[in-house]
Amino acid sequence: MVDVKKNEASMKEAWREVTDANSDTDWALFGYEGQTNVLKLISKGEDGVEELTEDLNPSRIMYGFLRVEDPKTSLPKYVILNWQGETAPGSRKGACAMHLRDIERFLAGHHLTVNVRNEDE
């Protein structure tokens, strides 16, 4: 099971910033402490998915949460990016796949989850 309690305050604050229409922060990136199941905030930013992808690590499992504008309605939509880096250990990918539902509950209000393995996707 994923541990979202240890670093809950900083992660929830990042989530609040992304979901706050008055905040410039439009993404947050979460990952694990080493090989543990303890989730932590890795980084956050204001320049969209392009900036977020700069912080993705091909040997790690990570989760992005970002605000994007719906081109049809101009309303904000929230996306979870489920990053399973290409060189992340297979056993770690399998274990972390079971965490996705808990991550989705923690990052409430998302409209879509996108599974990604490399920056080309």
Coordinates of N, CA, C and O in Angstrom, one line a residue:
M1 N 0.8 -1.2 0.0 CA 0.0 0.0 0.0 C 0.9 1.3 0.0 O 1.9 1.3 0.7
V2 N 0.5 2.3 -0.7 CA 1.2 3.5 -0.8 C 1.0 4.3 0.5 O -0.1 4.4 1.0
D3 N 2.0 5.0 1.0 CA 2.0 5.8 2.2 C 1.9 7.3 1.7 O 2.9 7.8 1.3
V4 N 0.7 7.9 1.9 CA 0.5 9.3 1.5 C 0.5 10.1 2.8 O 0.3 11.3 2.7
K5 N 0.6 9.5 4.0 CA 0.4 10.2 5.2 C 1.7 11.0 5.6 O 1.7 12.1 6.1
K6 N 2.9 10.3 5.4 CA 4.1 10.9 5.9 C 4.4 12.3 5.4 O 4.8 13.2 6.1
N7 N 4.1 12.5 4.1 CA 4.4 13.8 3.5 C 3.1 14.5 3.0 O 3.1 15.3 2.1
E8 N 2.0 14.2 3.7 CA 0.7 14.6 3.3 C 0.6 16.1 3.2 O 0.0 16.7 2.2
A9 N 1.1 16.9 4.2 CA 1.0 18.3 4.2 C 1.5 19.0 2.9 O 0.8 19.8 2.3
S10 N 2.8 18.6 2.5 CA 3.4 19.3 1.4 C 2.7 18.8 0.1 O 2.5 19.6 -0.9
M11 N 2.3 17.6 0.0 CA 1.6 17.1 -1.2 C 0.2 17.7 -1.3 O -0.2 18.1 -2.4
K12 N -0.5 17.8 -0.2 CA -1.9 18.4 -0.3 C -1.8 19.9 -0.7 O -2.6 20.5 -1.4
E13 N -0.7 20.6 -0.2 CA -0.5 22.0 -0.5 C -0.3 22.2 -2.0 O -0.8 23.1 -2.7
A14 N 0.6 21.3 -2.6 CA 0.8 21.3 -4.0 C -0.4 21.1 -4.8 O -0.7 21.7 -5.8
W15 N -1.3 20.1 -4.4 CA -2.5 19.8 -5.0 C -3.4 21.0 -5.0 O -4.1 21.4 -6.0
R16 N -3.5 21.7 -3.8 CA -4.3 22.9 -3.7 C -3.9 24.0 -4.6 O -4.7 24.7 -5.2
E17 N -2.6 24.2 -4.8 CA -2.0 25.2 -5.7 C -2.4 24.9 -7.1 O -2.8 25.8 -7.8
V18 N -2.3 23.6 -7.5 CA -2.7 23.3 -8.9 C -4.2 23.5 -9.1 O -4.6 24.0 -10.2
T19 N -5.0 23.2 -8.2 CA -6.5 23.3 -8.4 C -7.0 24.7 -8.1 O -8.2 25.0 -8.4
D20 N -6.2 25.6 -7.6 CA -6.6 27.0 -7.3 C -6.4 27.8 -8.6 O -5.3 28.0 -9.1
A21 N -7.6 28.3 -9.1 CA -7.6 29.1 -10.4 C -6.8 30.3 -10.3 O -6.3 30.9 -11.3
N22 N -6.5 30.8 -9.1 CA -5.8 32.1 -8.9 C -4.3 31.8 -8.7 O -3.5 32.8 -8.5
S23 N -3.9 30.6 -8.7 CA -2.5 30.2 -8.5 C -1.8 30.0 -9.9 O -2.4 29.5 -10.8
D24 N -0.5 30.5 -10.0 CA 0.2 30.2 -11.2 C 0.7 28.8 -11.3 O 1.0 28.3 -12.4
T25 N 0.8 28.1 -10.2 CA 1.2 26.7 -10.2 C 0.2 25.9 -11.0 O -0.9 25.8 -10.7
D26 N 0.7 25.2 -12.1 CA -0.3 24.4 -12.9 C 0.1 22.9 -12.9 O -0.5 22.1 -13.6
W27 N 1.2 22.5 -12.2 CA 1.5 21.1 -12.1 C 2.3 20.8 -10.9 O 3.0 21.7 -10.3
A28 N 2.2 19.5 -10.5 CA 3.0 19.0 -9.3 C 3.4 17.6 -9.7 O 2.7 16.9 -10.4
L29 N 4.6 17.2 -9.3 CA 5.1 15.9 -9.6 C 5.5 15.2 -8.3 O 6.1 15.8 -7.4
F30 N 5.0 13.9 -8.1 CA 5.2 13.2 -6.9 C 5.9 11.9 -7.3 O 5.8 11.4 -8.4
G31 N 6.7 11.4 -6.3 CA 7.4 10.2 -6.5 C 7.7 9.5 -5.2 O 7.3 10.0 -4.1
Y32 N 8.4 8.4 -5.2 CA 8.6 7.6 -4.0 C 10.0 8.0 -3.3 O 10.9 8.4 -4.0
E33 N 10.0 7.9 -2.0 CA 11.3 8.0 -1.3 C 12.1 6.7 -1.5 O 11.7 5.7 -0.9
G34 N 13.1 6.8 -2.3 CA 13.9 5.6 -2.6 C 13.1 4.5 -3.1 O 12.3 4.7 -4.0
Q35 N 13.3 3.3 -2.6 CA 12.5 2.1 -3.0 C 11.4 1.8 -2.1 O 10.9 0.7 -2.0
T36 N 11.0 2.8 -1.3 CA 9.9 2.6 -0.3 C 8.6 2.9 -1.0 O 8.6 3.3 -2.2
N37 N 7.5 2.7 -0.3 CA 6.2 3.1 -0.8 C 5.7 4.4 -0.2 O 4.5 4.7 -0.3
V38 N 6.6 5.2 0.3 CA 6.3 6.5 0.8 C 6.3 7.5 -0.3 O 7.4 7.8 -0.9
L39 N 5.2 8.2 -0.6 CA 5.1 9.2 -1.6 C 5.5 10.5 -1.1 O 5.2 10.9 0.0
K40 N 6.1 11.3 -2.0 CA 6.6 12.7 -1.6 C 6.4 13.6 -2.8 O 6.4 13.1 -4.0
L41 N 6.4 14.9 -2.5 CA 6.4 15.9 -3.6 C 7.8 16.0 -4.1 O 8.8 16.1 -3.4
I42 N 8.0 15.9 -5.4 CA 9.3 16.0 -6.1 C 9.5 17.4 -6.6 O 10.6 18.0 -6.3
S43 N 8.5 18.0 -7.2 CA 8.6 19.4 -7.8 C 7.3 19.9 -8.2 O 6.3 19.1 -8.2
K44 N 7.2 21.2 -8.5 CA 6.0 21.8 -9.0 C 6.4 23.0 -9.8 O 7.6 23.4 -9.8
G45 N 5.5 23.4 -10.7 CA 5.9 24.5 -11.6 C 4.7 25.2 -12.2 O 3.5 24.9 -12.0
E46 N 5.0 26.2 -13.1 CA 4.1 27.1 -13.7 C 4.0 27.1 -15.2 O 3.3 27.8 -15.8
D47 N 4.8 26.2 -15.8 CA 4.9 26.3 -17.3 C 4.4 25.0 -18.0 O 4.9 24.6 -19.0
G48 N 3.4 24.4 -17.4 CA 2.7 23.3 -18.0 C 3.5 22.0 -18.2 O 4.5 21.8 -17.6
V49 N 2.9 21.1 -19.0 CA 3.4 19.8 -19.2 C 4.8 19.7 -19.7 O 5.6 18.8 -19.4
E50 N 5.2 20.7 -20.6 CA 6.6 20.8 -21.1 C 7.6 20.9 -20.0 O 8.6 20.2 -20.0
E51 N 7.3 21.7 -19.0 CA 8.2 21.9 -17.9 C 8.2 20.6 -17.0 O 9.2 20.2 -16.5
L52 N 7.0 20.1 -16.8 CA 6.9 18.9 -15.9 C 7.7 17.7 -16.5 O 8.4 17.0 -15.8
T53 N 7.7 17.6 -17.8 CA 8.4 16.4 -18.4 C 9.9 16.5 -18.2 O 10.6 15.5 -18.2
E54 N 10.4 17.8 -18.0 CA 11.9 17.9 -17.7 C 12.3 17.2 -16.4 O 13.4 16.9 -16.3
D55 N 11.3 17.0 -15.5 CA 11.6 16.4 -14.2 C 11.4 14.9 -14.1 O 11.6 14.3 -13.1
L56 N 10.8 14.4 -15.2 CA 10.6 12.9 -15.2 C 11.9 12.2 -15.3 O 12.8 12.5 -16.1
N57 N 12.0 11.1 -14.6 CA 13.2 10.3 -14.5 C 12.8 8.9 -15.1 O 11.9 8.2 -14.6
P58 N 13.6 8.4 -16.2 CA 13.2 7.2 -16.8 C 13.4 5.9 -16.0 O 12.9 4.9 -16.3
S59 N 14.1 6.1 -14.8 CA 14.3 4.9 -13.9 C 13.4 4.9 -12.7 O 13.5 4.1 -11.8
R60 N 12.4 5.8 -12.7 CA 11.5 5.9 -11.6 C 10.0 5.8 -12.0 O 9.7 6.0 -13.1
I61 N 9.2 5.5 -10.9 CA 7.8 5.6 -11.0 C 7.4 6.9 -10.4 O 7.8 7.2 -9.3
M62 N 6.6 7.7 -11.2 CA 6.2 9.1 -10.7 C 4.8 9.4 -11.1 O 4.2 8.7 -12.0
Y63 N 4.2 10.4 -10.5 CA 2.8 10.8 -10.8 C 2.8 12.3 -10.9 O 3.1 13.0 -10.0
G64 N 2.3 12.7 -12.0 CA 2.1 14.2 -12.3 C 0.7 14.5 -12.1 O -0.2 13.7 -12.4
F65 N 0.4 15.7 -11.6 CA -0.9 16.2 -11.5 C -0.9 17.6 -12.1 O -0.1 18.5 -11.7
L66 N -1.7 17.8 -13.2 CA -1.6 19.1 -13.9 C -2.9 19.6 -14.3 O -3.9 18.9 -14.5
R67 N -2.9 21.0 -14.4 CA -4.1 21.7 -14.8 C -3.9 22.1 -16.3 O -2.9 22.7 -16.6
V68 N -4.9 21.7 -17.1 CA -4.9 22.1 -18.5 C -6.2 22.8 -18.8 O -7.2 22.6 -18.1
E69 N -6.2 23.6 -19.8 CA -7.4 24.3 -20.2 C -8.1 23.5 -21.3 O -7.5 23.1 -22.3
D70 N -9.4 23.2 -21.1 CA -10.2 22.6 -22.2 C -10.4 23.5 -23.3 O -11.0 24.6 -23.1
P71 N -9.9 23.2 -24.5 CA -10.0 24.2 -25.6 C -11.5 24.5 -26.0 O -11.7 25.5 -26.6
K72 N -12.4 23.5 -25.7 CA -13.8 23.8 -26.1 C -14.5 24.7 -25.2 O -15.4 25.4 -25.6
T73 N -14.2 24.6 -23.9 CA -15.0 25.3 -22.9 C -14.1 26.4 -22.1 O -14.7 27.2 -21.4
S74 N -12.8 26.4 -22.3 CA -11.9 27.2 -21.6 C -11.9 27.0 -20.1 O -11.4 27.8 -19.3
L75 N -12.5 25.9 -19.7 CA -12.5 25.5 -18.2 C -11.3 24.7 -17.9 O -10.8 24.0 -18.7
P76 N -10.9 24.8 -16.6 CA -9.7 23.9 -16.3 C -10.1 22.5 -16.1 O -11.2 22.1 -15.7
K77 N -9.2 21.6 -16.6 CA -9.4 20.2 -16.4 C -8.1 19.7 -15.7 O -7.0 20.2 -15.9
Y78 N -8.2 18.6 -14.9 CA -7.1 18.1 -14.1 C -6.8 16.7 -14.6 O -7.6 15.8 -14.7
V79 N -5.5 16.5 -14.8 CA -5.0 15.2 -15.4 C -3.9 14.6 -14.5 O -3.1 15.4 -14.0
I80 N -4.0 13.3 -14.2 CA -3.0 12.6 -13.5 C -2.1 11.9 -14.6 O -2.6 11.3 -15.5
L81 N -0.8 12.1 -14.5 CA 0.1 11.5 -15.4 C 0.8 10.3 -14.6 O 1.4 10.5 -13.6
N82 N 0.5 9.1 -15.0 CA 1.1 7.9 -14.4 C 2.3 7.5 -15.1 O 2.3 6.9 -16.2
W83 N 3.5 8.0 -14.6 CA 4.8 7.8 -15.3 C 5.4 6.5 -14.8 O 5.7 6.4 -13.6
Q84 N 5.6 5.6 -15.7 CA 6.4 4.4 -15.4 C 7.6 4.3 -16.3 O 7.5 3.9 -17.5
G85 N 8.7 4.9 -15.9 CA 9.9 5.1 -16.7 C 10.3 3.8 -17.3 O 10.2 2.7 -16.7
E86 N 10.8 3.9 -18.5 CA 11.2 2.7 -19.3 C 12.2 1.8 -18.6 O 12.2 0.6 -18.7
T87 N 13.1 2.4 -17.8 CA 14.2 1.6 -17.2 C 13.9 1.4 -15.7 O 14.8 0.9 -15.0
A88 N 12.7 1.7 -15.2 CA 12.3 1.4 -13.9 C 12.2 -0.1 -13.7 O 11.8 -0.8 -14.7
P89 N 12.7 -0.7 -12.6 CA 12.6 -2.2 -12.4 C 11.2 -2.7 -12.6 O 10.3 -2.1 -12.1
G90 N 11.1 -3.8 -13.3 CA 9.8 -4.4 -13.6 C 9.1 -4.8 -12.3 O 7.8 -4.6 -12.2
S91 N 9.8 -5.2 -11.3 CA 9.1 -5.6 -10.0 C 8.5 -4.3 -9.4 O 7.5 -4.4 -8.8
R92 N 9.2 -3.2 -9.5 CA 8.7 -1.9 -9.0 C 7.5 -1.5 -9.7 O 6.5 -0.9 -9.2
K93 N 7.5 -1.6 -11.1 CA 6.4 -1.2 -11.9 C 5.1 -2.0 -11.5 O 4.1 -1.4 -11.3
G94 N 5.3 -3.3 -11.2 CA 4.2 -4.2 -10.8 C 3.6 -3.7 -9.5 O 2.4 -3.6 -9.3
A95 N 4.5 -3.5 -8.5 CA 4.1 -3.1 -7.2 C 3.4 -1.8 -7.2 O 2.3 -1.6 -6.6
C96 N 3.9 -0.8 -7.9 CA 3.4 0.5 -8.0 C 2.1 0.6 -8.8 O 1.3 1.5 -8.5
A97 N 1.9 -0.3 -9.7 CA 0.6 -0.3 -10.5 C -0.6 -0.5 -9.5 O -1.6 0.0 -9.8
M98 N -0.3 -1.2 -8.4 CA -1.4 -1.4 -7.4 C -1.7 -0.1 -6.6 O -2.7 0.0 -6.0
H99 N -0.8 0.9 -6.7 CA -1.0 2.1 -6.0 C -1.8 3.2 -6.7 O -2.3 4.2 -6.1
L100 N -2.0 3.0 -8.0 CA -2.7 4.0 -8.8 C -4.0 4.5 -8.2 O -4.3 5.6 -8.2
R101 N -4.9 3.5 -7.8 CA -6.2 3.9 -7.3 C -6.1 4.7 -6.1 O -6.9 5.7 -5.9
D102 N -5.1 4.4 -5.2 CA -4.9 5.2 -4.0 C -4.5 6.6 -4.4 O -4.9 7.6 -3.8
I103 N -3.6 6.7 -5.4 CA -3.1 8.0 -5.8 C -4.2 8.9 -6.4 O -4.4 10.1 -6.1
E104 N -5.1 8.2 -7.2 CA -6.2 8.9 -7.8 C -7.2 9.4 -6.7 O -7.7 10.5 -6.8
R105 N -7.4 8.7 -5.6 CA -8.2 9.1 -4.5 C -7.6 10.3 -3.8 O -8.2 11.3 -3.5
F106 N -6.2 10.3 -3.6 CA -5.5 11.3 -3.0 C -5.6 12.6 -3.8 O -5.7 13.7 -3.3
L107 N -5.4 12.5 -5.1 CA -5.4 13.7 -6.0 C -6.9 13.8 -6.6 O -7.1 13.7 -7.8
A108 N -7.8 14.1 -5.7 CA -9.2 14.1 -6.0 C -9.5 15.2 -7.0 O -8.8 16.2 -7.1
G109 N -10.5 15.0 -7.8 CA -11.0 16.0 -8.8 C -10.4 15.9 -10.1 O -10.7 16.7 -11.0
H110 N -9.6 14.8 -10.4 CA -9.0 14.7 -11.7 C -10.1 14.2 -12.7 O -11.1 13.6 -12.4
H111 N -9.9 14.6 -14.0 CA -10.8 14.2 -15.0 C -10.3 13.0 -15.9 O -11.1 12.4 -16.5
L112 N -9.0 12.8 -15.8 CA -8.4 11.9 -16.7 C -7.1 11.4 -16.2 O -6.3 12.2 -15.5
T113 N -6.8 10.1 -16.3 CA -5.5 9.5 -16.0 C -4.8 9.0 -17.3 O -5.4 8.3 -18.0
V114 N -3.6 9.5 -17.5 CA -2.8 9.1 -18.7 C -1.6 8.3 -18.3 O -0.8 8.7 -17.4
N115 N -1.4 7.1 -18.8 CA -0.3 6.2 -18.5 C 0.8 6.5 -19.6 O 0.5 6.5 -20.8
V116 N 2.0 6.8 -19.1 CA 3.1 7.2 -20.0 C 4.4 6.4 -19.5 O 4.7 6.3 -18.3
R117 N 5.2 6.0 -20.5 CA 6.4 5.3 -20.2 C 7.6 6.0 -20.7 O 8.8 5.7 -20.3
N118 N 7.5 6.9 -21.6 CA 8.6 7.7 -22.1 C 8.2 9.1 -22.6 O 7.0 9.3 -22.7
E119 N 9.1 10.0 -22.8 CA 8.8 11.4 -23.1 C 8.1 11.5 -24.4 O 7.4 12.5 -24.7
D120 N 8.2 10.6 -25.3 CA 7.6 10.7 -26.6 C 6.1 10.4 -26.6 O 5.4 10.8 -27.5
E121 N 5.6 9.8 -25.5 CA 4.2 9.5 -25.4 C 3.5 10.7 -24.9 O 2.4 11.0 -24.9

